[in-house]
Tab-separated table of C-alpha atoms in Angstrom:
chain	number	residue	atom	x	y	z
A	203	MET	CA	0.106	0.077	-0.015
A	204	SER	CA	1.395	3.304	-1.062
A	205	THR	CA	1.854	6.446	1.184
A	206	SER	CA	-1.016	8.322	-0.410
A	207	ASP	CA	-3.562	5.197	-0.234
A	208	ARG	CA	-2.312	5.105	3.662
A	209	ILE	CA	-3.135	8.850	4.103
A	210	LEU	CA	-6.693	8.140	2.421
A	211	LEU	CA	-7.322	5.229	4.755
A	212	ILE	CA	-6.632	7.209	7.416
A	213	LEU	CA	-8.833	10.179	6.565
A	214	HIS	CA	-11.622	7.518	5.842
A	215	ILE	CA	-11.128	5.965	9.298
A	216	GLY	CA	-11.153	9.504	10.791
A	217	PHE	CA	-14.237	10.442	8.950
A	218	ALA	CA	-15.903	7.404	9.913
A	219	ILE	CA	-15.387	7.832	13.778
A	220	PHE	CA	-16.427	11.364	13.352
A	221	THR	CA	-19.393	10.671	11.828
A	222	LEU	CA	-20.838	7.113	13.416
A	223	GLY	CA	-19.983	8.412	16.821
A	224	PRO	CA	-22.388	11.240	16.834
A	225	LEU	CA	-24.953	9.392	14.897
A	226	THR	CA	-24.781	6.525	17.296
A	227	ALA	CA	-25.192	8.959	20.162
A	228	ALA	CA	-28.172	10.552	18.449
A	229	THR	CA	-30.114	7.508	17.711
A	230	MET	CA	-29.363	6.070	21.210
A	231	SER	CA	-30.182	8.981	23.451
A	232	THR	CA	-33.556	9.621	21.319
A	233	PRO	CA	-35.722	7.291	23.479
A	234	ARG	CA	-34.873	9.096	26.679
A	235	TYR	CA	-36.180	12.284	25.192
A	236	ILE	CA	-39.222	10.737	23.959
A	237	ARG	CA	-39.935	9.604	27.475
A	238	ASN	CA	-39.283	12.924	28.892
A	239	ARG	CA	-41.889	14.074	26.213
A	240	ASN	CA	-39.294	16.442	24.980
A	241	ALA	CA	-40.150	17.359	21.345
A	242	ALA	CA	-37.539	19.808	20.512
A	243	VAL	CA	-34.739	17.619	21.299
A	244	VAL	CA	-36.383	14.892	19.525
A	245	ARG	CA	-36.628	16.914	16.538
A	246	TYR	CA	-32.962	17.921	16.912
A	247	LEU	CA	-31.875	14.506	17.125
A	248	ASN	CA	-33.960	13.640	14.120
A	249	ARG	CA	-32.020	16.397	12.109
A	250	THR	CA	-28.749	15.053	13.664
A	251	THR	CA	-29.568	11.700	12.331
A	252	GLN	CA	-30.392	13.041	8.915
A	253	ILE	CA	-27.242	15.114	8.665
A	254	TYR	CA	-24.728	12.364	10.100
A	255	GLY	CA	-26.688	9.749	7.935
A	256	ALA	CA	-25.926	11.354	4.937
A	257	GLY	CA	-22.187	11.765	6.056
A	258	THR	CA	-22.245	7.572	6.643
A	259	LEU	CA	-23.244	7.203	2.984
A	260	LEU	CA	-20.116	9.239	1.984
A	261	ILE	CA	-18.061	6.998	4.318
A	262	PHE	CA	-19.489	4.246	2.164
A	263	LEU	CA	-18.804	5.829	-1.036
A	264	PHE	CA	-15.108	6.534	0.020
A	265	GLY	CA	-14.319	3.171	1.065
A	266	LEU	CA	-15.793	1.755	-2.203
A	267	TRP	CA	-13.344	4.034	-3.988
A	268	LEU	CA	-10.683	2.777	-1.602
A	269	ALA	CA	-11.039	-0.761	-2.718
A	270	LYS	CA	-10.210	-0.401	-6.019
A	271	GLY	CA	-12.346	-3.019	-7.185
A	272	HIS	CA	-11.066	-5.973	-4.733
A	273	PHE	CA	-14.891	-6.768	-3.868
A	274	ALA	CA	-14.007	-10.854	-4.341
A	275	GLN	CA	-12.416	-10.431	-0.511
A	276	ALA	CA	-15.127	-12.098	1.707
A	277	TRP	CA	-14.521	-9.502	4.522
A	278	LEU	CA	-14.981	-6.538	2.354
A	279	SER	CA	-18.386	-7.832	0.849
A	280	VAL	CA	-19.518	-8.624	4.272
A	281	SER	CA	-18.503	-5.437	5.457
A	282	MET	CA	-20.391	-3.606	2.496
A	283	THR	CA	-23.248	-5.761	2.969
A	284	LEU	CA	-23.692	-4.820	6.952
A	285	PHE	CA	-23.097	-1.210	6.016
A	286	ILE	CA	-26.009	-1.103	3.683
A	287	VAL	CA	-28.277	-2.845	6.519
A	288	ALA	CA	-27.346	-0.624	8.750
A	289	LEU	CA	-28.225	2.217	6.280
A	290	VAL	CA	-31.585	0.708	5.912
A	291	LEU	CA	-32.004	0.468	9.725
A	292	LEU	CA	-30.995	3.986	9.898
A	293	LEU	CA	-33.977	5.048	7.841
A	294	ILE	CA	-36.289	3.280	9.932
A	295	VAL	CA	-34.799	4.977	13.089
A	296	GLU	CA	-35.128	8.392	11.143
A	297	ARG	CA	-38.671	7.651	10.223
A	298	ASP	CA	-39.612	6.643	13.688
A	299	GLN	CA	-37.875	9.941	15.260
A	300	ARG	CA	-39.868	12.068	13.269
A	301	LYS	CA	-43.129	10.165	13.685
A	302	ALA	CA	-42.357	10.239	17.504
A	303	ALA	CA	-41.626	14.241	17.609
A	304	LYS	CA	-44.989	14.642	15.565
A	305	LEU	CA	-46.956	12.654	17.940
A	306	LEU	CA	-45.349	14.444	21.093
A	307	ASP	CA	-45.999	17.800	19.256
A	308	GLU	CA	-49.703	16.510	19.164
A	309	ALA	CA	-49.863	15.457	22.737
A	310	ALA	CA	-48.391	18.587	24.392
A	311	PRO	CA	-51.571	20.656	23.933
A	312	VAL	CA	-53.372	17.892	25.638
A	313	ALA	CA	-50.782	18.050	28.299
A	314	ALA	CA	-51.154	21.634	28.705
A	315	SER	CA	-54.553	21.344	29.052
A	316	ALA	CA	-54.625	18.449	31.597
A	317	PRO	CA	-53.726	20.894	34.512
A	318	ALA	CA	-56.470	23.490	33.447
A	319	ALA	CA	-59.088	20.634	33.539
A	320	ALA	CA	-58.131	19.404	36.816
A	321	ALA	CA	-58.540	22.716	38.191
A	322	ALA	CA	-61.675	23.243	36.608
A	323	ALA	CA	-63.245	20.251	38.136
A	324	PRO	CA	-63.564	21.511	41.726
A	325	GLN	CA	-65.304	24.433	40.262
A	326	ALA	CA	-67.543	22.369	38.269
A	327	GLU	CA	-68.368	20.448	41.375
A	328	ALA	CA	-68.919	23.439	43.463
A	329	GLU	CA	-71.530	24.925	40.731
A	330	ALA	CA	-73.563	21.660	40.449
A	331	ALA	CA	-73.544	21.572	44.387
A	332	ALA	CA	-74.977	25.312	44.143
A	333	GLU	CA	-77.414	24.499	41.518
A	334	ALA	CA	-78.684	21.428	43.633
A	335	GLU	CA	-79.145	23.759	46.556
A	336	ASP	CA	-81.169	25.923	44.342
A	337	GLY	CA	-83.639	23.060	43.254
A	338	GLY	CA	-81.774	22.603	40.218
A	339	GLU	CA	-80.906	19.091	39.161
A	340	PRO	CA	-77.265	18.245	40.012
A	341	GLY	CA	-76.132	17.079	36.361
A	342	ALA	CA	-77.222	20.368	34.927
A	343	ALA	CA	-74.447	22.552	36.060
A	344	LYS	CA	-73.201	24.999	33.682
A	345	ALA	CA	-70.616	24.215	30.988
A	346	THR	CA	-67.361	25.308	31.827
A	347	GLY	CA	-65.785	25.142	28.490
A	348	GLU	CA	-63.223	23.036	29.076
A	349	THR	CA	-63.140	19.604	27.025
A	350	PRO	CA	-62.711	16.709	29.295
A	351	VAL	CA	-59.359	14.972	28.594
A	352	THR	CA	-60.394	11.059	27.745
A	353	GLY	CA	-58.934	8.939	25.487
A	354	LYS	CA	-55.815	10.690	25.309
A	355	PRO	CA	-52.243	8.931	26.347
A	356	ALA	CA	-51.091	8.858	29.866
A	357	ALA	CA	-47.763	10.807	30.921
A	358	GLY	CA	-45.340	8.083	29.535
A	359	GLU	CA	-47.743	6.360	26.795
A	360	VAL	CA	-46.941	8.968	23.808
A	361	ALA	CA	-44.904	7.187	21.163
A	362	GLN	CA	-44.167	4.149	23.187
A	363	VAL	CA	-43.935	1.902	19.615
A	364	GLU	CA	-41.440	4.361	18.082
A	365	ARG	CA	-39.407	4.771	21.327
A	366	GLY	CA	-38.953	1.042	21.803
A	367	ARG	CA	-37.992	0.302	17.989
A	368	ILE	CA	-35.962	3.388	18.094
A	369	ALA	CA	-34.027	1.724	20.887
A	370	ALA	CA	-33.689	-1.675	19.845
A	371	ILE	CA	-32.793	-0.894	16.063
A	372	SER	CA	-30.161	1.881	17.295
A	373	GLY	CA	-28.524	-0.974	19.464
A	374	VAL	CA	-28.564	-3.610	16.273
A	375	ILE	CA	-26.825	-0.349	14.270
A	376	ALA	CA	-24.266	0.040	16.772
A	377	LEU	CA	-23.345	-3.454	16.926
A	378	ILE	CA	-23.297	-3.470	13.315
A	379	TRP	CA	-20.903	-0.529	13.159
A	380	LEU	CA	-18.322	-2.655	15.834
A	381	VAL	CA	-18.625	-5.792	13.696
A	382	ILE	CA	-17.644	-3.357	10.380
A	383	LEU	CA	-14.855	-1.880	12.526
A	384	VAL	CA	-13.439	-5.605	13.760
A	385	LEU	CA	-13.458	-6.741	9.963
A	386	MET	CA	-11.869	-3.643	8.734
A	387	VAL	CA	-9.202	-3.263	11.392
A	388	TRP	CA	-8.426	-7.110	11.244
A	389	ASN	CA	-8.032	-7.087	7.321
A	390	ALA	CA	-6.748	-3.942	6.697
């Protein structure tokens, strides 16, 4: 291997480290912020995943260029196949991040109106009791203008499917990156 090829290989490895590290951190920390219902951070992590995901595609293309047509070697074919599988899984994670951010945004007004509905409940009971004392029917109290919060997800139930899928798939992706790293270091 010539000196220029070694320099290009070192640049490829450095680019891979500085791209795959933040990407893995972004995908693996997303479930925590979904659980905390922090839509802004989930949107930020989604954008980070998109940007560094495009960077991983550049890593793959640069690696193909460095291979210079020696694709008959088994370790190289396995590495490329695993890389493509990881990219497909990354697309699923990115889709779930986007969907979770949307669900968190939709659940935010419901969560904000829940304390107002809870504060209005004693007032409605007091009005119902006052009408009952005045001879009115207990159920004929005035409407408070608040809509009851029923059928909406509880505090930890927003985007549970997406959160679990992101956690599982991002772990698999991280494992794939490690296998590729071992194959590259062992055979380079």
